[in-house]
Amino acid sequence: MTGRLVIVGAGQAAFALAAKLRALKDMRPITIIGAEDTLPYQRPPLSKKYLLGEMSFDRLQFRPEQWYVDNQVELRLSTWAEEIDRFGKTVTMQDASVLPYDTLALATGATPRKLPAGVGGDLNGVYVVRDKRDADLLAGEMRAGRRLLVIGGGYIGLEAAAVARHLGLEVTVIEMADRILKRVASAETAEIMRGIHRRHGTVIRESTGISKLVGNADNHVTAAELGDGSVLDVDFVITGIGVSPNDRLAREAGLDVANGIVVDEFAKTSDPAIFAIGDCTVLPWQGMNIRLESVQNAVDQAEAAAAVMAGGSEPYAAKPWFWSDQYDVKLQIAGFNLGYDETLVRPGARDGALSVWYFRQGQFIAVDAINDAKAYVTGKKMLDAGITPDRALLTDATVDLKQLLL
Ligand SMILES: Cc1cc2nc3c(=O)[nH]c(=O)nc-3n(C[C@H](O)[C@H](O)[C@H](O)COP(=O)(O)OP(=O)(O)OC[C@H]3O[C@@H](n4cnc5c(N)ncnc54)[C@H](O)[C@@H]3O)c2cc1C
């Protein structure tokens, strides 16, 4: 398969696809279309060190501009792909110009869900964290003593809360479910993270939804009416209530879409000339169709797609891993805990280290390692090898984890 490759989206997956093709010495013409005005960059630091002001934007960019020139990867930034014509094999841009393709890759990512305007979601001072612009606007709000409300106790909301506390803000996190991290982690992991946040002075209120955000005459948020009837004065708000995959282009082009662009194990959509990679996809995994919003999937799926485009036939089997940094805590996750029915906690070797191991029908499927790199690395090896550790040995902190690999 040769000819022009057009990649829509200029994020983690788009860059990985272009870089891998060049690493494979595949020199087909590549054009990357990106709606943002920056060179492709990594997002994880946007809610961590970049927001804290400890990492410059240069360090977020995957490569300097010269790399794209040297590798003959054309970048069309600050512009938007508006429509796909699958029969004419063209992409129509926001300015109505038309770009022909032989192969198309959709790497459009996801968009944070917003609170509806009816409950104040469109007030000034209400933010999401998805791109550089969001993080820059937020950084301007992060001043000691100000009052921040974080709506949603998922990873991104909790990371932003940790940054804000570090900078001396008064922070309240509200979570509609009965506990934080409900969608992504066990009650044990949530309890540990809740404890860490509370020790740092963040107020966490679970089983608490938002009724309405209230604004002043300038349309700036000033207060939040919560589901339990209480009212909280706030200076600004971050909503971290999940994302929706950017699948509009694919849907309108008649590709299979099911809360994400449906792809097979070769990252191909229902049109063989169109691939899709990263957060915008729904992919097959162990007999299920799942979405993975992670750097690991964006990179590995993109690289697998590159290998297929370059003539390979290796199917992509995701090996999920993820991390989250909050205060001085590093949470590392190997595997995917979907459908778990049992958890075991293993104390770590040093203070504050601990891991939570997930099982489904007796089989080990994932581990959350809290300041415990050894548990993460060993758990990952076990998953790769298909090992389910002995439960009694696993929970015995005196047993070296390495023994369980044998
Ligand atoms: C704040 C934050 C923290 C995160 N932390 C972690 C973490 O700790 N660990 C982890 O594994 N993952 C983390 N993630 C998730 C990770 O960043 C994503 O999974 C990854 O960026 C997905 O890559 P992608 O290429 O699919 O999408 P993106 O990187 O989102 O790139 C998609 C790009 O496509 C552009 N686009 C969309 N539609 C069009 C169009 N029609 N035309 C032109 N351009 C378009 C978008 O503007 C965007 O720039 C985090 C994400 C965020 C936002």
Coordinates of C-alpha atoms and ligand atoms in Angstrom, one line a residue:
M1 CA 0.0 0.0 0.0
T2 CA 1.6 3.3 -1.1
G3 CA 0.4 6.7 -2.3
R4 CA -0.4 9.7 -0.2
L5 CA -1.3 9.2 3.5
V6 CA -3.4 11.8 5.1
I7 CA -3.6 11.8 8.9
V8 CA -6.5 13.7 10.5
G9 CA -5.5 14.9 14.0
A10 CA -2.0 15.9 15.1
G11 CA -1.7 14.3 18.5
Q12 CA 0.0 11.3 20.1
A13 CA -1.3 8.7 17.7
A14 CA -0.8 10.8 14.6
F15 CA 2.8 11.5 15.4
A16 CA 3.5 7.9 16.3
L17 CA 2.1 6.7 13.0
A18 CA 4.2 9.1 10.9
A19 CA 7.3 8.5 12.9
K20 CA 6.9 4.7 12.7
L21 CA 6.4 4.8 8.9
R22 CA 9.6 6.8 8.5
A23 CA 11.4 4.4 10.9
L24 CA 10.3 1.6 8.6
K25 CA 11.8 3.5 5.7
D26 CA 8.4 4.0 4.2
M27 CA 8.7 7.3 2.4
R28 CA 5.2 7.8 1.0
P29 CA 4.0 11.4 1.1
I30 CA 2.4 12.1 4.5
T31 CA 0.2 15.1 5.4
I32 CA -0.9 15.6 9.0
I33 CA -3.9 17.9 9.6
G34 CA -4.1 19.4 13.1
A35 CA -6.8 21.7 14.5
E36 CA -4.5 23.1 17.1
D37 CA -1.8 25.7 16.3
T38 CA 1.1 23.8 17.9
L39 CA 3.5 21.0 16.8
P40 CA 2.2 17.6 17.9
Y41 CA 2.8 17.2 21.7
Q42 CA 2.0 14.9 24.6
R43 CA -1.0 15.6 26.8
P44 CA -0.3 13.9 30.1
P45 CA 1.8 16.7 31.6
L46 CA -1.1 19.2 31.0
S47 CA -2.7 18.1 34.2
K48 CA 0.6 17.5 36.0
K49 CA 4.0 19.2 35.6
Y50 CA 3.1 21.6 32.8
L51 CA 0.1 22.9 34.8
L52 CA 2.4 23.2 37.8
G53 CA 4.7 25.3 35.8
E54 CA 7.6 22.8 36.2
M55 CA 7.8 21.8 32.5
S56 CA 8.1 24.0 29.5
F57 CA 6.0 23.5 26.4
D58 CA 9.1 22.7 24.3
R59 CA 9.5 19.5 26.3
L60 CA 6.0 18.4 25.5
Q61 CA 6.5 18.5 21.8
F62 CA 7.5 15.1 20.3
R63 CA 10.0 16.7 17.8
P64 CA 11.1 20.1 16.7
E65 CA 9.8 21.5 13.5
Q66 CA 12.9 20.5 11.6
W67 CA 12.1 16.8 12.2
Y68 CA 9.0 17.2 10.0
V69 CA 11.0 19.0 7.3
D70 CA 13.8 16.4 7.4
N71 CA 11.4 13.5 7.3
Q72 CA 9.1 15.0 4.6
V73 CA 6.1 15.0 6.8
E74 CA 3.8 17.9 5.8
L75 CA 2.0 19.6 8.7
R76 CA -1.2 21.5 8.1
L77 CA -1.9 23.1 11.5
S78 CA -4.6 25.4 12.8
T79 CA -7.0 23.9 10.3
W80 CA -9.8 21.4 10.4
A81 CA -10.8 18.4 8.3
E82 CA -14.5 18.9 7.8
E83 CA -15.7 16.0 5.6
I84 CA -14.5 12.8 4.0
D85 CA -15.5 11.7 0.5
R86 CA -14.8 8.0 0.6
F87 CA -15.7 7.5 -3.1
G88 CA -13.6 10.4 -4.4
K89 CA -10.9 9.7 -1.7
T90 CA -10.7 13.2 -0.6
V91 CA -10.8 15.2 2.6
T92 CA -12.5 18.6 2.5
M93 CA -11.0 21.1 4.8
Q94 CA -12.6 23.8 6.9
D95 CA -11.6 26.4 4.2
A96 CA -13.3 24.2 1.5
S97 CA -10.0 23.2 0.0
V98 CA -9.8 19.5 -1.0
L99 CA -7.0 17.1 -0.1
P100 CA -6.8 13.8 -2.0
Y101 CA -5.6 10.6 -0.2
D102 CA -4.8 7.1 -1.1
T103 CA -4.8 6.0 2.6
L104 CA -6.5 8.0 5.3
A105 CA -5.9 7.7 9.1
L106 CA -8.3 9.2 11.6
A107 CA -6.4 10.1 14.8
T108 CA -8.9 12.7 16.0
G109 CA -8.8 11.9 19.7
A110 CA -11.6 12.8 22.1
T111 CA -13.4 15.8 23.5
P112 CA -14.1 16.4 27.2
R113 CA -17.7 16.3 28.1
K114 CA -19.0 19.6 29.2
L115 CA -21.7 20.6 31.7
P116 CA -24.8 21.7 29.8
A117 CA -25.3 25.5 29.5
G118 CA -28.6 25.0 31.4
V119 CA -26.6 24.3 34.6
G120 CA -24.0 26.9 34.0
G121 CA -21.5 25.0 31.9
D122 CA -21.0 27.9 29.6
L123 CA -20.1 30.4 32.3
N124 CA -16.6 32.0 32.2
G125 CA -14.3 30.4 34.6
V126 CA -15.4 26.9 33.9
Y127 CA -12.6 24.8 32.3
V128 CA -11.8 21.4 31.0
V129 CA -8.2 20.1 30.5
R130 CA -7.6 18.6 27.1
D131 CA -5.2 20.8 25.2
K132 CA -2.4 23.3 25.7
R133 CA -4.8 26.2 25.5
D134 CA -7.0 24.8 28.3
A135 CA -3.9 24.3 30.5
D136 CA -2.6 27.8 29.8
L137 CA -5.9 29.3 30.7
L138 CA -6.0 27.3 33.9
A139 CA -2.5 28.0 34.9
G140 CA -3.5 31.7 34.9
E141 CA -6.2 30.9 37.5
M142 CA -3.9 28.9 39.8
R143 CA -3.1 31.4 42.5
A144 CA -2.7 30.7 46.2
G145 CA -5.8 31.3 48.2
R146 CA -8.3 31.0 45.3
R147 CA -11.2 28.6 45.5
L148 CA -11.3 25.8 43.0
L149 CA -14.2 23.3 42.5
V150 CA -13.3 20.2 40.6
I151 CA -16.3 18.4 39.3
G152 CA -15.6 14.7 38.8
G153 CA -13.2 12.5 40.8
G154 CA -11.4 10.8 37.9
Y155 CA -7.7 10.8 37.1
I156 CA -7.6 14.2 35.4
G157 CA -9.7 16.0 38.0
L158 CA -7.7 14.5 40.8
E159 CA -4.4 15.4 39.1
A160 CA -5.5 19.0 38.6
A161 CA -6.7 19.1 42.2
A162 CA -3.3 17.9 43.4
V163 CA -1.6 20.7 41.3
A164 CA -3.9 23.3 42.8
R165 CA -3.3 22.2 46.4
H166 CA 0.4 22.2 45.7
L167 CA 0.1 25.8 44.6
G168 CA -1.9 26.8 47.7
L169 CA -5.5 26.9 46.4
E170 CA -8.5 25.8 48.4
V171 CA -9.8 22.8 46.5
T172 CA -13.0 20.9 46.7
V173 CA -13.6 17.8 44.5
I174 CA -17.2 16.6 44.1
E175 CA -18.0 13.2 42.7
M176 CA -21.5 12.1 41.8
A177 CA -20.9 8.4 42.4
D178 CA -20.4 7.0 45.9
R179 CA -16.7 7.2 45.5
I180 CA -13.9 8.7 43.4
L181 CA -12.3 6.7 40.6
K182 CA -15.4 4.5 40.4
R183 CA -15.2 4.0 36.7
V184 CA -11.5 3.1 36.6
A185 CA -10.3 1.7 39.9
S186 CA -11.2 -0.5 42.8
A187 CA -12.6 0.8 46.1
E188 CA -9.2 0.0 47.7
T189 CA -7.3 2.2 45.3
A190 CA -9.9 4.9 45.7
E191 CA -9.6 4.8 49.4
I192 CA -5.8 5.2 49.3
M193 CA -6.1 8.1 46.8
R194 CA -8.8 9.8 48.9
G195 CA -6.7 9.5 52.0
I196 CA -3.7 11.1 50.2
H197 CA -5.8 14.0 48.9
R198 CA -7.4 14.6 52.3
R199 CA -4.0 14.6 54.0
H200 CA -3.0 17.3 51.6
G201 CA -6.0 19.4 52.5
T202 CA -8.3 18.7 49.5
V203 CA -12.0 18.4 50.4
I204 CA -13.5 15.4 48.7
R205 CA -17.3 15.1 48.7
E206 CA -18.6 11.8 47.2
S207 CA -22.2 11.0 46.3
T208 CA -22.5 14.7 45.6
G209 CA -23.6 16.0 42.2
I210 CA -23.9 19.5 40.8
S211 CA -27.3 21.2 40.6
K212 CA -26.2 24.4 39.1
L213 CA -23.2 26.8 38.7
V214 CA -24.1 30.4 39.4
G215 CA -22.6 33.4 37.6
N216 CA -22.4 37.1 38.3
A217 CA -23.3 40.0 36.1
D218 CA -20.2 39.4 34.0
N219 CA -21.2 35.8 33.4
H220 CA -18.3 34.6 35.6
V221 CA -18.9 31.6 37.8
T222 CA -19.1 32.6 41.5
A223 CA -20.8 29.7 43.3
A224 CA -21.9 26.1 42.9
E225 CA -25.2 24.7 44.1
L226 CA -24.6 21.1 44.9
G227 CA -27.0 18.2 44.8
D228 CA -27.3 18.0 48.6
G229 CA -28.6 21.6 48.7
S230 CA -25.4 23.2 49.9
V231 CA -23.8 26.2 48.2
L232 CA -20.1 26.6 47.6
D233 CA -18.4 29.9 46.7
V234 CA -15.9 29.3 44.0
D235 CA -13.5 31.4 41.9
F236 CA -13.2 28.8 39.1
V237 CA -14.3 25.3 38.2
I238 CA -12.6 22.4 36.4
T239 CA -14.9 19.7 35.0
G240 CA -13.4 16.2 34.6
I241 CA -16.4 14.2 33.7
G242 CA -15.1 12.0 31.0
V243 CA -14.6 12.4 27.2
S244 CA -16.4 11.5 24.0
P245 CA -14.5 10.1 21.1
N246 CA -14.3 12.4 18.0
D247 CA -16.1 10.2 15.6
R248 CA -18.2 12.7 13.7
L249 CA -16.2 12.6 10.5
A250 CA -16.3 8.8 10.4
R251 CA -20.0 8.7 11.2
E252 CA -20.9 11.2 8.5
A253 CA -18.8 9.3 6.0
G254 CA -20.8 6.1 6.7
L255 CA -18.1 4.2 8.6
D256 CA -19.0 1.9 11.4
V257 CA -19.2 3.9 14.6
A258 CA -20.3 2.8 18.1
N259 CA -19.2 5.4 20.6
G260 CA -15.9 5.5 18.8
I261 CA -14.7 4.5 15.3
V262 CA -14.9 0.8 15.0
V263 CA -11.6 -0.8 13.9
D264 CA -10.3 -4.3 13.6
E265 CA -7.1 -5.7 15.0
F266 CA -5.2 -4.1 12.1
A267 CA -6.6 -0.6 13.0
K268 CA -8.7 -0.7 9.8
T269 CA -12.2 0.8 9.8
S270 CA -15.1 -0.6 7.8
D271 CA -13.4 1.1 4.7
P272 CA -10.1 -0.7 3.9
A273 CA -8.5 2.6 2.8
I274 CA -9.2 4.2 6.1
F275 CA -7.5 3.4 9.4
A276 CA -8.3 4.9 12.8
I277 CA -6.0 5.0 15.8
G278 CA -5.9 6.3 19.4
D279 CA -8.6 7.7 21.6
C280 CA -11.2 7.9 18.8
T281 CA -11.4 4.2 18.3
V282 CA -13.3 1.2 19.6
L283 CA -11.0 -1.8 19.2
P284 CA -11.3 -5.6 19.6
W285 CA -9.6 -6.9 22.8
Q286 CA -9.9 -10.3 24.3
G287 CA -13.3 -10.9 22.8
M288 CA -14.7 -7.5 23.7
N289 CA -14.9 -4.1 22.0
I290 CA -13.3 -1.5 24.2
R291 CA -12.0 2.1 24.2
L292 CA -8.6 2.8 25.7
E293 CA -7.8 6.4 26.5
S294 CA -4.1 6.1 27.0
V295 CA -0.7 7.0 25.6
Q296 CA 0.1 3.3 25.4
N297 CA -2.8 2.5 23.1
A298 CA -2.3 5.6 21.0
V299 CA 1.3 4.8 20.4
D300 CA 1.1 1.0 20.0
Q301 CA -2.0 1.0 17.9
A302 CA -0.5 3.7 15.6
E303 CA 2.7 1.7 15.3
A304 CA 0.8 -1.5 14.5
A305 CA -1.2 0.5 11.8
A306 CA 2.1 1.8 10.4
A307 CA 3.5 -1.8 10.1
V308 CA 0.3 -2.9 8.3
M309 CA 0.4 0.1 5.9
A310 CA 4.1 -0.8 5.2
G311 CA 3.0 -4.4 4.2
G312 CA 2.9 -6.2 7.5
S313 CA 0.2 -8.5 8.7
E314 CA 0.7 -8.5 12.5
P315 CA -2.5 -8.0 14.4
Y316 CA -2.5 -5.5 17.3
A317 CA -3.1 -6.9 20.7
A318 CA -3.2 -4.1 23.2
K319 CA -1.2 -4.5 26.4
P320 CA -2.8 -1.7 28.4
W321 CA -0.8 0.4 30.9
F322 CA -1.5 3.8 32.4
W323 CA -0.1 6.1 35.1
S324 CA -1.2 9.0 37.1
D325 CA 0.9 11.4 39.2
Q326 CA -0.8 13.1 42.2
Y327 CA 1.4 15.0 44.8
D328 CA 4.4 12.7 45.3
V329 CA 2.4 9.6 44.5
K330 CA 3.0 7.7 41.4
L331 CA 0.1 5.3 40.5
Q332 CA 1.0 2.8 37.8
I333 CA -1.5 0.5 36.3
A334 CA -0.8 -2.6 34.2
G335 CA -3.6 -4.4 32.5
F336 CA -7.3 -3.5 32.2
N337 CA -9.6 -4.2 35.2
L338 CA -12.8 -4.3 33.2
G339 CA -15.3 -6.8 34.8
Y340 CA -13.1 -7.6 37.8
D341 CA -14.8 -9.6 40.6
E342 CA -12.1 -9.8 43.2
T343 CA -9.3 -7.6 44.5
L344 CA -6.3 -8.3 46.7
V345 CA -4.1 -5.8 48.4
R346 CA -0.3 -6.4 48.8
P347 CA 1.7 -4.1 51.1
G348 CA 4.8 -2.7 49.5
A349 CA 8.4 -3.0 50.7
R350 CA 8.6 0.7 51.8
D351 CA 6.3 3.2 53.5
G352 CA 3.4 4.3 51.4
A353 CA 4.0 1.6 48.8
L354 CA 1.1 -0.7 48.1
S355 CA -0.5 -2.6 45.2
V356 CA -4.1 -3.7 44.4
W357 CA -4.4 -6.8 42.2
Y358 CA -7.5 -7.4 40.1
F359 CA -9.0 -10.8 39.2
R360 CA -11.8 -11.9 36.9
Q361 CA -13.2 -15.4 37.3
G362 CA -10.1 -16.4 39.1
Q363 CA -7.7 -14.9 36.5
F364 CA -5.3 -12.1 37.2
I365 CA -6.2 -9.2 34.9
A366 CA -4.6 -5.9 36.2
V367 CA -2.7 -4.3 39.0
D368 CA -2.7 -0.7 40.5
A369 CA 0.8 0.0 41.9
I370 CA 1.0 2.9 44.3
N371 CA 4.6 4.1 44.7
D372 CA 5.5 0.5 44.1
A373 CA 7.4 0.1 40.8
K374 CA 8.3 -3.5 41.6
A375 CA 4.6 -4.5 41.8
Y376 CA 3.9 -2.7 38.5
V377 CA 6.8 -4.3 36.7
T378 CA 6.2 -7.8 38.0
G379 CA 2.5 -7.5 37.4
K380 CA 3.1 -6.5 33.9
K381 CA 5.4 -9.5 33.3
M382 CA 2.8 -11.8 34.8
L383 CA 0.1 -10.4 32.5
D384 CA 2.4 -10.8 29.5
A385 CA 3.1 -14.4 30.5
G386 CA -0.5 -15.2 31.4
I387 CA 0.4 -16.0 35.0
T388 CA -2.1 -15.8 37.8
P389 CA -0.2 -15.5 41.1
D390 CA -1.0 -17.6 44.1
R391 CA -3.2 -15.5 46.3
A392 CA -1.6 -16.5 49.7
L393 CA 1.9 -15.8 48.4
L394 CA 0.8 -12.6 46.7
T395 CA -0.6 -11.0 49.9
D396 CA 2.4 -12.1 52.0
A397 CA 4.7 -9.1 51.9
T398 CA 7.6 -11.2 53.0
V399 CA 7.5 -13.2 49.8
D400 CA 9.5 -11.7 47.0
L401 CA 7.2 -10.9 44.0
K402 CA 9.8 -12.3 41.7
Q403 CA 9.2 -15.7 43.1
L404 CA 5.7 -15.6 41.8
L405 CA 6.9 -15.2 38.2
L406 CA 8.5 -18.7 38.3
Ligands
LIG1 C1 -4.8 16.3 30.8 C2 -4.6 14.9 30.3 C3 -3.8 14.0 31.0 C4 -3.5 12.7 30.6 N1 -2.8 11.9 31.3 C5 -2.5 10.6 30.9 C6 -1.6 9.8 31.6 O1 -1.1 10.1 32.7 N2 -1.3 8.6 31.0 C7 -1.9 8.1 29.9 O2 -1.6 7.0 29.4 N3 -2.7 8.9 29.2 C8 -3.0 10.2 29.6 N4 -3.9 11.0 28.9 C9 -4.5 10.4 27.7 C10 -3.6 10.6 26.5 O3 -3.1 11.9 26.4 C11 -4.4 10.3 25.3 O4 -4.9 9.0 25.4 C12 -3.7 10.5 24.0 O5 -3.3 11.9 23.8 C13 -4.5 10.0 22.8 O6 -3.9 10.4 21.6 P1 -4.7 10.6 20.3 O7 -3.7 10.9 19.2 O8 -5.7 9.6 20.1 O9 -5.5 11.9 20.6 P2 -5.0 13.4 20.9 O10 -3.7 13.4 21.5 O11 -6.1 14.0 21.7 O12 -4.9 14.1 19.5 C14 -6.1 14.3 18.7 C15 -5.9 15.6 17.9 O13 -6.7 15.6 16.8 C16 -7.2 16.9 16.6 N5 -8.4 16.9 15.7 C17 -9.6 16.3 16.1 N6 -10.5 16.4 15.0 C18 -9.8 17.0 14.0 C19 -10.2 17.4 12.7 N7 -11.4 17.1 12.2 N8 -9.3 18.0 12.0 C20 -8.0 18.3 12.5 N9 -7.6 18.0 13.7 C21 -8.5 17.3 14.5 C22 -7.4 17.4 18.0 O14 -7.5 18.8 18.0 C23 -6.2 16.9 18.7 O15 -5.1 17.8 18.6 C24 -4.1 12.3 29.4 C25 -4.9 13.2 28.6 C26 -5.1 14.4 29.1 C27 -6.0 15.4 28.3

